[in-house]
mmCIF file of C-alpha atoms in Angstrom:
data_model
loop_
_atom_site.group_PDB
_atom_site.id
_atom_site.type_symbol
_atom_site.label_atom_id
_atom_site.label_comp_id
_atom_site.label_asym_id
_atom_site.label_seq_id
_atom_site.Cartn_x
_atom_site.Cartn_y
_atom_site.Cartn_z
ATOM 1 C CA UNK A 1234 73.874 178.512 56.508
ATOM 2 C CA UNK A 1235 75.673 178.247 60.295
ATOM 3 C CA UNK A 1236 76.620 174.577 59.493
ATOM 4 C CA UNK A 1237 77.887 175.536 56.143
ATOM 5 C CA UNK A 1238 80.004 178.468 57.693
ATOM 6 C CA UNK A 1239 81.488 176.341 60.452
ATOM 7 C CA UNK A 1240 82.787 173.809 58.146
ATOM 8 C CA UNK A 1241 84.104 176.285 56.043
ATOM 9 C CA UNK A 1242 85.860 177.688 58.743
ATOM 10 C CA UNK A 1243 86.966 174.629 59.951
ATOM 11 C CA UNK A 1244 88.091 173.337 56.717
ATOM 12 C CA UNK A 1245 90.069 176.961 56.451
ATOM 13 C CA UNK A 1246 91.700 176.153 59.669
ATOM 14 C CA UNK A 1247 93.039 172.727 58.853
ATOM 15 C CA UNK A 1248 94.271 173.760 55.478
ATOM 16 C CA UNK A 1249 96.257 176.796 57.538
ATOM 17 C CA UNK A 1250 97.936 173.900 59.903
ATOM 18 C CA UNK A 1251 98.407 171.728 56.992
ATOM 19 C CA UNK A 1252 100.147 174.613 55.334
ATOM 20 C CA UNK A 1253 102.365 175.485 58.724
ATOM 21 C CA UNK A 1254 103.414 171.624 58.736
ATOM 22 C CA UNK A 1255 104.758 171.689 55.134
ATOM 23 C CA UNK A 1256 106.994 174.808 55.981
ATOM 24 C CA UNK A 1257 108.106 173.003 58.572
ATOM 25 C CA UNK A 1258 108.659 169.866 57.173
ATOM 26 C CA UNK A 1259 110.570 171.810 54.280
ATOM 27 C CA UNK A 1260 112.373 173.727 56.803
ATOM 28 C CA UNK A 1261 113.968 171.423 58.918
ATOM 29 C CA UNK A 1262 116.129 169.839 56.150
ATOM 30 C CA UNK A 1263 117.317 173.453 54.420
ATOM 31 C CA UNK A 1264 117.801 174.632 58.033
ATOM 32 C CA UNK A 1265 120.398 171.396 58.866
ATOM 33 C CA UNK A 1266 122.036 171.448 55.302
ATOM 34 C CA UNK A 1267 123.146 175.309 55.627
ATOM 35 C CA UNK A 1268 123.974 174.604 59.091
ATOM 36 C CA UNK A 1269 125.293 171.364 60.108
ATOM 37 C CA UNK A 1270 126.401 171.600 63.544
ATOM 38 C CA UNK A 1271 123.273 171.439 64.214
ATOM 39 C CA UNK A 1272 123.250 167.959 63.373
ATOM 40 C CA UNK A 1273 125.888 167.508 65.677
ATOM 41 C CA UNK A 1274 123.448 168.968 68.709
ATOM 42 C CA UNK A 1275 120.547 166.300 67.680
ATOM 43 C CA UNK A 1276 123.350 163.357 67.629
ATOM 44 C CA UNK A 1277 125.161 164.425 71.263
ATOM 45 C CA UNK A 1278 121.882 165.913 72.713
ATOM 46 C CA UNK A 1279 124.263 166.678 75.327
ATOM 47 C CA UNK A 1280 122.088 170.181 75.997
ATOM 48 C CA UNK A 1281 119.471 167.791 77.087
ATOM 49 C CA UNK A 1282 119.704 167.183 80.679
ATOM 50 C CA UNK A 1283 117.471 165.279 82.505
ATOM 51 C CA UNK A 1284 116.776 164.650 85.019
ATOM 52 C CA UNK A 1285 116.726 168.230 86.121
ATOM 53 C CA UNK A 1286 117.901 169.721 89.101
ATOM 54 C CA UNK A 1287 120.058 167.286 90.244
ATOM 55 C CA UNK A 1288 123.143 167.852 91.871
ATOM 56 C CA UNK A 1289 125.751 165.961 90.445
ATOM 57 C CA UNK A 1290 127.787 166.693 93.457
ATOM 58 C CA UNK A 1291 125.944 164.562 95.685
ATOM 59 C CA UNK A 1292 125.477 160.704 94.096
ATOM 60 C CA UNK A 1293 123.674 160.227 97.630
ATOM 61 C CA UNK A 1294 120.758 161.889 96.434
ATOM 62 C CA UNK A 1295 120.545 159.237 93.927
ATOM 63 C CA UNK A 1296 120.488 156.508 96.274
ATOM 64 C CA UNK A 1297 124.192 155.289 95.847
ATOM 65 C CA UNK A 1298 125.446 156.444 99.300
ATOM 66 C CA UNK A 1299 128.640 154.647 98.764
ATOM 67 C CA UNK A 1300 130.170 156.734 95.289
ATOM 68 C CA UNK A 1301 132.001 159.685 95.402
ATOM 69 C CA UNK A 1302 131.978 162.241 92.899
ATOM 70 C CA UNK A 1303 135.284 164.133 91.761
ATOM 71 C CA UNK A 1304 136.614 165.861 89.043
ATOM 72 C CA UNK A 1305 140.047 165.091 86.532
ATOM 73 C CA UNK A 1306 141.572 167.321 83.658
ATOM 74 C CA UNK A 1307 141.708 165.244 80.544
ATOM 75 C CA UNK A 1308 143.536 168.606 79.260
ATOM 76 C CA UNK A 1309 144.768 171.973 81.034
ATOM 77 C CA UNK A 1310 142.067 173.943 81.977
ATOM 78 C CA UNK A 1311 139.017 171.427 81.382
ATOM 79 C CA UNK A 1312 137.056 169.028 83.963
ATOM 80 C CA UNK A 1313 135.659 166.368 83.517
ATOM 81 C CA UNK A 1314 133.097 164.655 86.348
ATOM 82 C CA UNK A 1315 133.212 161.100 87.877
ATOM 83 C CA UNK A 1316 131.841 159.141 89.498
ATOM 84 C CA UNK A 1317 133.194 155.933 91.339
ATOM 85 C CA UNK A 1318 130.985 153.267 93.086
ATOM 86 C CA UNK A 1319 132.636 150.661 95.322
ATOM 87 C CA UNK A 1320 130.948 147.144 95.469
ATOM 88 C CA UNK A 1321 128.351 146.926 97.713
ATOM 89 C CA UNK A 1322 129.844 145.091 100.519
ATOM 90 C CA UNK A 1323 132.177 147.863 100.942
ATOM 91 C CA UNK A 1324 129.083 150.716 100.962
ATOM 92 C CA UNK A 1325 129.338 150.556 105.134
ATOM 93 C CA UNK A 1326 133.328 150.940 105.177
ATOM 94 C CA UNK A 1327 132.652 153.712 102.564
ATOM 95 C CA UNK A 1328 130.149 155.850 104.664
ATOM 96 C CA UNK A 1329 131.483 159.574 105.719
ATOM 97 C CA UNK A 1330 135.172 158.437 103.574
ATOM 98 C CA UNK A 1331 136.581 161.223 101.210
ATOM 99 C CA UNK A 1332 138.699 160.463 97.793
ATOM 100 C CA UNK A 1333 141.554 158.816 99.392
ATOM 101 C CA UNK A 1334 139.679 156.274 100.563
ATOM 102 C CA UNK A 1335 137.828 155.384 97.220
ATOM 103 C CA UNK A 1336 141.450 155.641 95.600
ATOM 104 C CA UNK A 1337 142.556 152.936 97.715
ATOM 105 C CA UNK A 1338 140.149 150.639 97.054
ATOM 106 C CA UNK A 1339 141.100 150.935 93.776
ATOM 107 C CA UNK A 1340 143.910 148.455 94.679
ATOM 108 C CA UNK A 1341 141.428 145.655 95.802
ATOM 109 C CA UNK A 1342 140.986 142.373 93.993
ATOM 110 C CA UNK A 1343 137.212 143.392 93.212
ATOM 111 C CA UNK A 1344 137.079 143.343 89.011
ATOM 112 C CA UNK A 1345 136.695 147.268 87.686
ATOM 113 C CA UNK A 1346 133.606 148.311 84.981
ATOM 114 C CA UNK A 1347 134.829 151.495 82.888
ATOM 115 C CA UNK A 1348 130.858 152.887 81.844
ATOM 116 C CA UNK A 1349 130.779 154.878 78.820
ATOM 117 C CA UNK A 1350 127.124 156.312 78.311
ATOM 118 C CA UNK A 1351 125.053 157.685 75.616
ATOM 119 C CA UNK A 1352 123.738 160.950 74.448
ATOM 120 C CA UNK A 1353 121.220 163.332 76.574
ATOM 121 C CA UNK A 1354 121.234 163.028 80.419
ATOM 122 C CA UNK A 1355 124.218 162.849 82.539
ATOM 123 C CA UNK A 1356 126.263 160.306 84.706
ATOM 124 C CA UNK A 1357 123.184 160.989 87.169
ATOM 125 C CA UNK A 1358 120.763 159.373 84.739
ATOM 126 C CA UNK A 1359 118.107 157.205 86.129
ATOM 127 C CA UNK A 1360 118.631 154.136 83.739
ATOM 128 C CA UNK A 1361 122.575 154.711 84.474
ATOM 129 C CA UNK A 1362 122.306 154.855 88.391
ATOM 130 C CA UNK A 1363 120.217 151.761 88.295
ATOM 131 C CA UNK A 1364 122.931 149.889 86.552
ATOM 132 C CA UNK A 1365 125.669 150.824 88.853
ATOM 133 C CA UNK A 1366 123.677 149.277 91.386
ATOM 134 C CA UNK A 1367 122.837 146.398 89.831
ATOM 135 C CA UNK A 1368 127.190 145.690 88.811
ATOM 136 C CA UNK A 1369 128.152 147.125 92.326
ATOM 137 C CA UNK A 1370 126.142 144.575 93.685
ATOM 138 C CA UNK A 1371 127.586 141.932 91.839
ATOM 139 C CA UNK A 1372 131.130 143.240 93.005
ATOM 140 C CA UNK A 1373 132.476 145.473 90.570
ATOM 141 C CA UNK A 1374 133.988 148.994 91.284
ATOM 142 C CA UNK A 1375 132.084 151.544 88.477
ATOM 143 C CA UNK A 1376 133.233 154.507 87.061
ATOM 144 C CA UNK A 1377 131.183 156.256 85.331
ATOM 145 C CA UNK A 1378 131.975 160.000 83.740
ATOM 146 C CA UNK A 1379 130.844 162.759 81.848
ATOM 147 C CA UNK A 1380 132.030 163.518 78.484
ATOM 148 C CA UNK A 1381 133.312 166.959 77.996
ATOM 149 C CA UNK A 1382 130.195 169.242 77.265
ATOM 150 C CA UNK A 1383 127.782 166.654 79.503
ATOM 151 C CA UNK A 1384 127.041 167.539 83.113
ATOM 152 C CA UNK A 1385 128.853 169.494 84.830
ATOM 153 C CA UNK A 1386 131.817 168.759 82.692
ATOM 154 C CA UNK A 1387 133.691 171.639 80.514
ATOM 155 C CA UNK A 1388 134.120 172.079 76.792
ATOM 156 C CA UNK A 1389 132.014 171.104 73.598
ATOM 157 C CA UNK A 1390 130.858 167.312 72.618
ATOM 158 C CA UNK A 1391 133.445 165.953 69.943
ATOM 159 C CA UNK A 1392 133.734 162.168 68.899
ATOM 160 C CA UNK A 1393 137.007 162.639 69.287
ATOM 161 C CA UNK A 1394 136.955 164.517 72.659
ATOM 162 C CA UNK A 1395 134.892 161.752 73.707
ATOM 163 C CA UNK A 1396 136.953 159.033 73.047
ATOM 164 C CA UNK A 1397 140.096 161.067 74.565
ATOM 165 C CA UNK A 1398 138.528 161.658 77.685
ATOM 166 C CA UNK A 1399 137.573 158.119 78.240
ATOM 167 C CA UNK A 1400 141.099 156.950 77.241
ATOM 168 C CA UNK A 1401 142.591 159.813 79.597
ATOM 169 C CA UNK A 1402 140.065 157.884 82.419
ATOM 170 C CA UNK A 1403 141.391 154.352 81.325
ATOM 171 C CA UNK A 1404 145.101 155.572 82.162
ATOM 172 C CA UNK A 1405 144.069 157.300 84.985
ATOM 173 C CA UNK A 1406 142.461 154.013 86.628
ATOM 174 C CA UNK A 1407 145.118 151.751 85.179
ATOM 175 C CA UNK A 1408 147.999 153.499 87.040
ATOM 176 C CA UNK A 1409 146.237 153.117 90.525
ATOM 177 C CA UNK A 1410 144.875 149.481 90.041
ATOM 178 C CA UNK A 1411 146.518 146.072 91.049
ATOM 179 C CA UNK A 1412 148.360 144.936 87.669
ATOM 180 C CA UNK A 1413 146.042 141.535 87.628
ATOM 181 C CA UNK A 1414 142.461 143.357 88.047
ATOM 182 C CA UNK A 1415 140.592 143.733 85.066
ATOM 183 C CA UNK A 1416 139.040 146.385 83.479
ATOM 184 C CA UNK A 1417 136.015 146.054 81.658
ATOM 185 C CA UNK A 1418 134.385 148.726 78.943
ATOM 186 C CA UNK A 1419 130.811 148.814 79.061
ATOM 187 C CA UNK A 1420 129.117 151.179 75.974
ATOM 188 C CA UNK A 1421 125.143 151.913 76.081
ATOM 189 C CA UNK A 1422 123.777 153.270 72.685
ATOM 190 C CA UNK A 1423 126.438 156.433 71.393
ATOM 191 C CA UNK A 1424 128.487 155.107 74.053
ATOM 192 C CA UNK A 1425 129.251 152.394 72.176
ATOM 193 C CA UNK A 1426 130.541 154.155 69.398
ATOM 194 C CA UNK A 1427 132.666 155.689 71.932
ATOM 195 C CA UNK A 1428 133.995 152.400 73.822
ATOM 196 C CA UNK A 1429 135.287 150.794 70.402
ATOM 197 C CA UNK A 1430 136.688 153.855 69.751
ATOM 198 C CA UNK A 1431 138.556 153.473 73.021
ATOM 199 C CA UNK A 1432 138.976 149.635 72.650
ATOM 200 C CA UNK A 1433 140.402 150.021 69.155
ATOM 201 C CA UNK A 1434 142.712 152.269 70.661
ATOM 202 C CA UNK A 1435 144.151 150.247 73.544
ATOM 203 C CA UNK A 1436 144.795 146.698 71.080
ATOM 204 C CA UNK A 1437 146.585 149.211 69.021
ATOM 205 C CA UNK A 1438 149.058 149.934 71.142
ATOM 206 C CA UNK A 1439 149.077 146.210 73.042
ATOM 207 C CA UNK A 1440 146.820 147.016 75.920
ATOM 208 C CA UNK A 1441 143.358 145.556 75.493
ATOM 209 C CA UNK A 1442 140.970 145.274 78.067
ATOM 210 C CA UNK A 1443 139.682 142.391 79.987
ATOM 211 C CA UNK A 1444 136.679 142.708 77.787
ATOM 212 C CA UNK A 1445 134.270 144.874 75.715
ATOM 213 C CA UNK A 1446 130.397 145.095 76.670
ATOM 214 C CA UNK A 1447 128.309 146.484 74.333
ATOM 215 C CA UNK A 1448 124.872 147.583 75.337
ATOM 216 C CA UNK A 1449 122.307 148.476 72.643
ATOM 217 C CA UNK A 1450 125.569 148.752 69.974
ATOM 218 C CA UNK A 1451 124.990 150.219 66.397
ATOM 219 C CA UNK A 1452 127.232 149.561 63.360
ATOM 220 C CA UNK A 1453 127.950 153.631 62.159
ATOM 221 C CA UNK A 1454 126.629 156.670 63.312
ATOM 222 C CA UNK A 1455 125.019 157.103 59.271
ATOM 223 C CA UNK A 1456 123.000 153.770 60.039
ATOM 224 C CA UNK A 1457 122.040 154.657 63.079
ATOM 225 C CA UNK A 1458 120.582 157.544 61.959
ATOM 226 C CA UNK A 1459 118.716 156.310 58.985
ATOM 227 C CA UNK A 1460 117.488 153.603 61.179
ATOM 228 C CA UNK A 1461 116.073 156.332 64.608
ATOM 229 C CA UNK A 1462 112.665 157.193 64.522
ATOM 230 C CA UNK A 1463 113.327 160.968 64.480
ATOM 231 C CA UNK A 1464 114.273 160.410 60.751
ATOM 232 C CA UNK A 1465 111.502 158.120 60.003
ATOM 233 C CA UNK A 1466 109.303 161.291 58.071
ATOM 234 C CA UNK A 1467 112.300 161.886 56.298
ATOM 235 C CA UNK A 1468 113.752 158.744 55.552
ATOM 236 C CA UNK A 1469 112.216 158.342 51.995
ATOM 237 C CA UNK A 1470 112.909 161.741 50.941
ATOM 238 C CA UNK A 1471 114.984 162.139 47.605
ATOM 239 C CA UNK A 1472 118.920 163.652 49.279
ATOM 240 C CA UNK A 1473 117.834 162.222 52.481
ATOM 241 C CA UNK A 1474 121.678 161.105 53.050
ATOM 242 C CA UNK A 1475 122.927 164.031 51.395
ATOM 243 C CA UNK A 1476 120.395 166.313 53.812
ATOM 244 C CA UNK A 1477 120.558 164.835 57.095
ATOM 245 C CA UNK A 1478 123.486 161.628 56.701
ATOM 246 C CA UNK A 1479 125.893 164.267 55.198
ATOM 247 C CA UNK A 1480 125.656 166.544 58.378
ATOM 248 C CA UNK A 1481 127.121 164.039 60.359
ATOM 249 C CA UNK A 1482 129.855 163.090 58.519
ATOM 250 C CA UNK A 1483 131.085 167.529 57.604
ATOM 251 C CA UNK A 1484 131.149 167.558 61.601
ATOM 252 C CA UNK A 1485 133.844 164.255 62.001
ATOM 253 C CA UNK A 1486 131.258 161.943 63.821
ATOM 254 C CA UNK A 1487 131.851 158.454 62.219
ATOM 255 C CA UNK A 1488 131.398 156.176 65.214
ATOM 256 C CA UNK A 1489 132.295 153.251 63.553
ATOM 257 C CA UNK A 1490 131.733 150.346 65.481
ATOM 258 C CA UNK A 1491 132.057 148.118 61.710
ATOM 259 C CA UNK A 1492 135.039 149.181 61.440
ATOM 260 C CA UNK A 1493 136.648 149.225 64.762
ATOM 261 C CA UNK A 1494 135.943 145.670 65.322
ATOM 262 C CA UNK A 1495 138.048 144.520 62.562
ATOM 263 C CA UNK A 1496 141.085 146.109 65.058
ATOM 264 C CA UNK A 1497 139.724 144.935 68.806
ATOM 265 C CA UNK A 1498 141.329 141.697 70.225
ATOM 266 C CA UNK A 1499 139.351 141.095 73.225
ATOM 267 C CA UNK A 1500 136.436 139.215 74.079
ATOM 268 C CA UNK A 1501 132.934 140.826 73.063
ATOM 269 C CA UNK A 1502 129.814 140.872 74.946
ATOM 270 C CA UNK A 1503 127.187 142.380 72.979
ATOM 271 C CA UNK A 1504 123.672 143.199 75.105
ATOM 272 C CA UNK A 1505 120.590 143.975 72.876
ATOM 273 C CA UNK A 1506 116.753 143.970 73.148
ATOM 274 C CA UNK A 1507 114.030 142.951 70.346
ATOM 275 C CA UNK A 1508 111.595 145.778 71.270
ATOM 276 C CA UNK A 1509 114.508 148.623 71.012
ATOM 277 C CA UNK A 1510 113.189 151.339 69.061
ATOM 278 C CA UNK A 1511 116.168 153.931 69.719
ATOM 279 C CA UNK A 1512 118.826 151.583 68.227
ATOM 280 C CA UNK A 1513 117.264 148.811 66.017
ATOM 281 C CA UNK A 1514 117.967 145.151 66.889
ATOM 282 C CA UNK A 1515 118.905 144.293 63.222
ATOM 283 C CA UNK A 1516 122.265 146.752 63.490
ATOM 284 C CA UNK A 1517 122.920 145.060 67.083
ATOM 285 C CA UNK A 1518 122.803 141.740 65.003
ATOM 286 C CA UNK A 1519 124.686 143.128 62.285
ATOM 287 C CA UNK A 1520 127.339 144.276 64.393
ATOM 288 C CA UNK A 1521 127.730 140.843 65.909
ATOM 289 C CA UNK A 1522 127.937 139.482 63.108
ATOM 290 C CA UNK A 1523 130.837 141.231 61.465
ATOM 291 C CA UNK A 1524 132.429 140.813 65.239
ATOM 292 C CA UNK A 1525 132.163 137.155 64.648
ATOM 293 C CA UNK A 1526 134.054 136.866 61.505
ATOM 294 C CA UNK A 1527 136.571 139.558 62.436
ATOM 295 C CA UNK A 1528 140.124 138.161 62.060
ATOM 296 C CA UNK A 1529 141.460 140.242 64.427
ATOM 297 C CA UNK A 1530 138.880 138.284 67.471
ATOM 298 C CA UNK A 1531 139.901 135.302 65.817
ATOM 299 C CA UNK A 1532 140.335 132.901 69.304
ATOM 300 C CA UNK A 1533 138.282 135.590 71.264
ATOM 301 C CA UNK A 1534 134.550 134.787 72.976
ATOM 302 C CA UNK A 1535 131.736 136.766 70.825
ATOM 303 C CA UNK A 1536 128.944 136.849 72.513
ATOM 304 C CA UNK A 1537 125.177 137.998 71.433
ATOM 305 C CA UNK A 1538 122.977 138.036 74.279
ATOM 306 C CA UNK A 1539 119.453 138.687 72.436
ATOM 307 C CA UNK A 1540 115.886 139.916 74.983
ATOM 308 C CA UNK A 1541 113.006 139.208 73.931
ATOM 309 C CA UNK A 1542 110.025 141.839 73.309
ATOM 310 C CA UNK A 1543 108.119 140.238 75.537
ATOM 311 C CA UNK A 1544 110.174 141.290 78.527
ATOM 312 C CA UNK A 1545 109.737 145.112 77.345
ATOM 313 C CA UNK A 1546 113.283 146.495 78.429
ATOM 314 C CA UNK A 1547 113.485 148.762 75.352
ATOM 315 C CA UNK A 1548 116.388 151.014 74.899
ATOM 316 C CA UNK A 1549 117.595 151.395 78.215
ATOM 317 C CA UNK A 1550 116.579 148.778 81.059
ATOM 318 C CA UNK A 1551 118.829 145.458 80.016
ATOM 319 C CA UNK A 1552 119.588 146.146 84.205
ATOM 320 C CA UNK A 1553 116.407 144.460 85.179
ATOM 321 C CA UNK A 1554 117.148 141.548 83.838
ATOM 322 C CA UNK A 1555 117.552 138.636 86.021
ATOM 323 C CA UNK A 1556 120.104 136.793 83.854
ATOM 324 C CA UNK A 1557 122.510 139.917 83.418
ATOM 325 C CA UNK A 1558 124.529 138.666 86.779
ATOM 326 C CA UNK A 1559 124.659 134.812 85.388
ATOM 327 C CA UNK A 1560 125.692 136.441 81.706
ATOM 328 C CA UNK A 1561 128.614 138.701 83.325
ATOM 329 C CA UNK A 1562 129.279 136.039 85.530
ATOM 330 C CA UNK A 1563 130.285 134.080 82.977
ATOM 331 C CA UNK A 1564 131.676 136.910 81.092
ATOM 332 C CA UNK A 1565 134.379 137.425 84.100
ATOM 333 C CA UNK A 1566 134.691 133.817 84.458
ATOM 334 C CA UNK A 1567 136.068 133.196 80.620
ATOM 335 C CA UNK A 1568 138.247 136.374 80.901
ATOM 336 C CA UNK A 1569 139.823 135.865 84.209
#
């Protein structure tokens, strides 16, 4: 009679956290189709920031004791943060120098790397800081940013407030560099969507940039989503884009990469591992290949640098490669 009562009671139990699990699962859709922006908060996950406690203030802490951090006003009244790294072989020369200095250098020879990054986290991000080390020591100036509503930048995340606030950065760097240095965009996931945004931009009116590096890339913010593993219990619901894809698109976030290629004349470098389960390979691929027969980079260098699973760098560690210097190597060397 004990035995029988416990499994009763553990039976009643489950069937109570089965039963909790179902609302849930039926709540979470209802919840983001009567309100939507809260789609928007799951694509930016700009309220995410890790990792915590850091003082954006201070790049030193971070181990790049030759950045310095400052702020610019994309629009009156709103500040952004940066972040500029010199090449390494100027980190002694940069030690105890203030903003003028780092503006100066700006004027050097040494090839510049505009980074755009993706959602959740800040400019301080581990992944991020580890890849301005690895292209500072290979001779490029970064700058690296937060969008508006990231960090300890101002205002609310907006596609289109992203992709102002790196073109307001572009012009910003493009005044104070020689004429002949190059600027190169570098995108990681979202910040992808953002740098052919930008890119797009800049061949429209005649300016491109030396070239376009595209790290982790996705074709449209709708496939993207379909495609994250977040939407995976969802994905073969019945309304599943009318639910969740729908969101996106009442809040203006398009991000499309697809599309924006078929306007970019520049070359393309496009970085992607096997084993990335943020931002699937196969839209990586896809992108490329809609790059590649884009009439507009007609007579431009496409590039599709694949890594295999085996080497396990994921969504975010391409840096520790040991062929990423030889690939932007070459990169510089065809655009130069």
């Amino acid at each position: 009679r004990g035995c029988r009562r416990l499994v009763l009671g553990l039976v009643g139990k489950l069937k109570r956290v089965l039963l909790w699990l179902l609302v849930v699962y039926v709540s979470i859709p209802v919840i983001i189709k009567l309100c939507p922006s809260i789609q928007a908060k799951l694509v930016f996950l700009n309220f995410v920031r890790l990792p915590y406690f850091i003082d954006l203030k201070r790049p030193l802490d971070q181990g790049l004791n030759h950045t310095h951090n400052f702020y610019l006003e994309p629009e009156t009244g709103l500040k952004i943060g940066v972040w500029h790294t010199v090449p390494a072989q100027m980190w002694r020369e940069a030690q105890g120098k203030q903003g003028d200095w780092y503006d100066s250098m700006l004027t050097s020879t040494h090839p510049l790397i505009l980074y755009l990054h993706g959602n959740a986290g800040t400019r301080g991000g581990d992944h991020r800081v580890q890849l301005y080390k690895v292209l500072s020591s290979l001779g490029y100036h970064v700058v690296a940013f937060d969008y508006r509503g990231w960090g300890d930048s101002d205002g609310s995340p907006s596609e289109g407030g992203m992709t102002s606030d790196a073109l307001f950065i572009y012009d910003w760097l493009k005044q104070r560099l020689d004429t002949k240095t190059p600027i190169y965009i570098w995108g990681h996931s979202l910040g992808t969507g953002v740098a052919t945004n930008l890119v797009r931009r800049l061949c429209d009116r005649g300016s491109p940039p030396g070239a376009l590096i595209l790290e982790s890339p996705f074709t449209n913010i709708r496939e993207e989503a379909k495609s994250h593993p977040f939407s995976m219990v969802y994905r073969y619901l019945p309304g599943f884009d009318w639910i969740f894809l729908d969101a996106i698109t009442a809040n203006n976030i398009r991000f499309a990469s697809d599309e924006n290629v078929n306007h970019i004349s520049c070359p393309v470098l496009i970085l992607h591992a096997e084993d990335d389960s943020v931002v699937p390979f196969h839209l990586g691929k896809k992108l490329y290949n809609m790059a590649s027969q884009s009439k507009s980079l007609s007579g431009h260098k496409v590039q599709f640098v694949p890594f295999s699973s085996s080497l396990a760098y994921k969504h975010k560690f391409i840096y520790r490669s040991p062929e990423l210097p030889n690939i932007l190597r070459y990169e510089h060397e065809c655009c130069s």
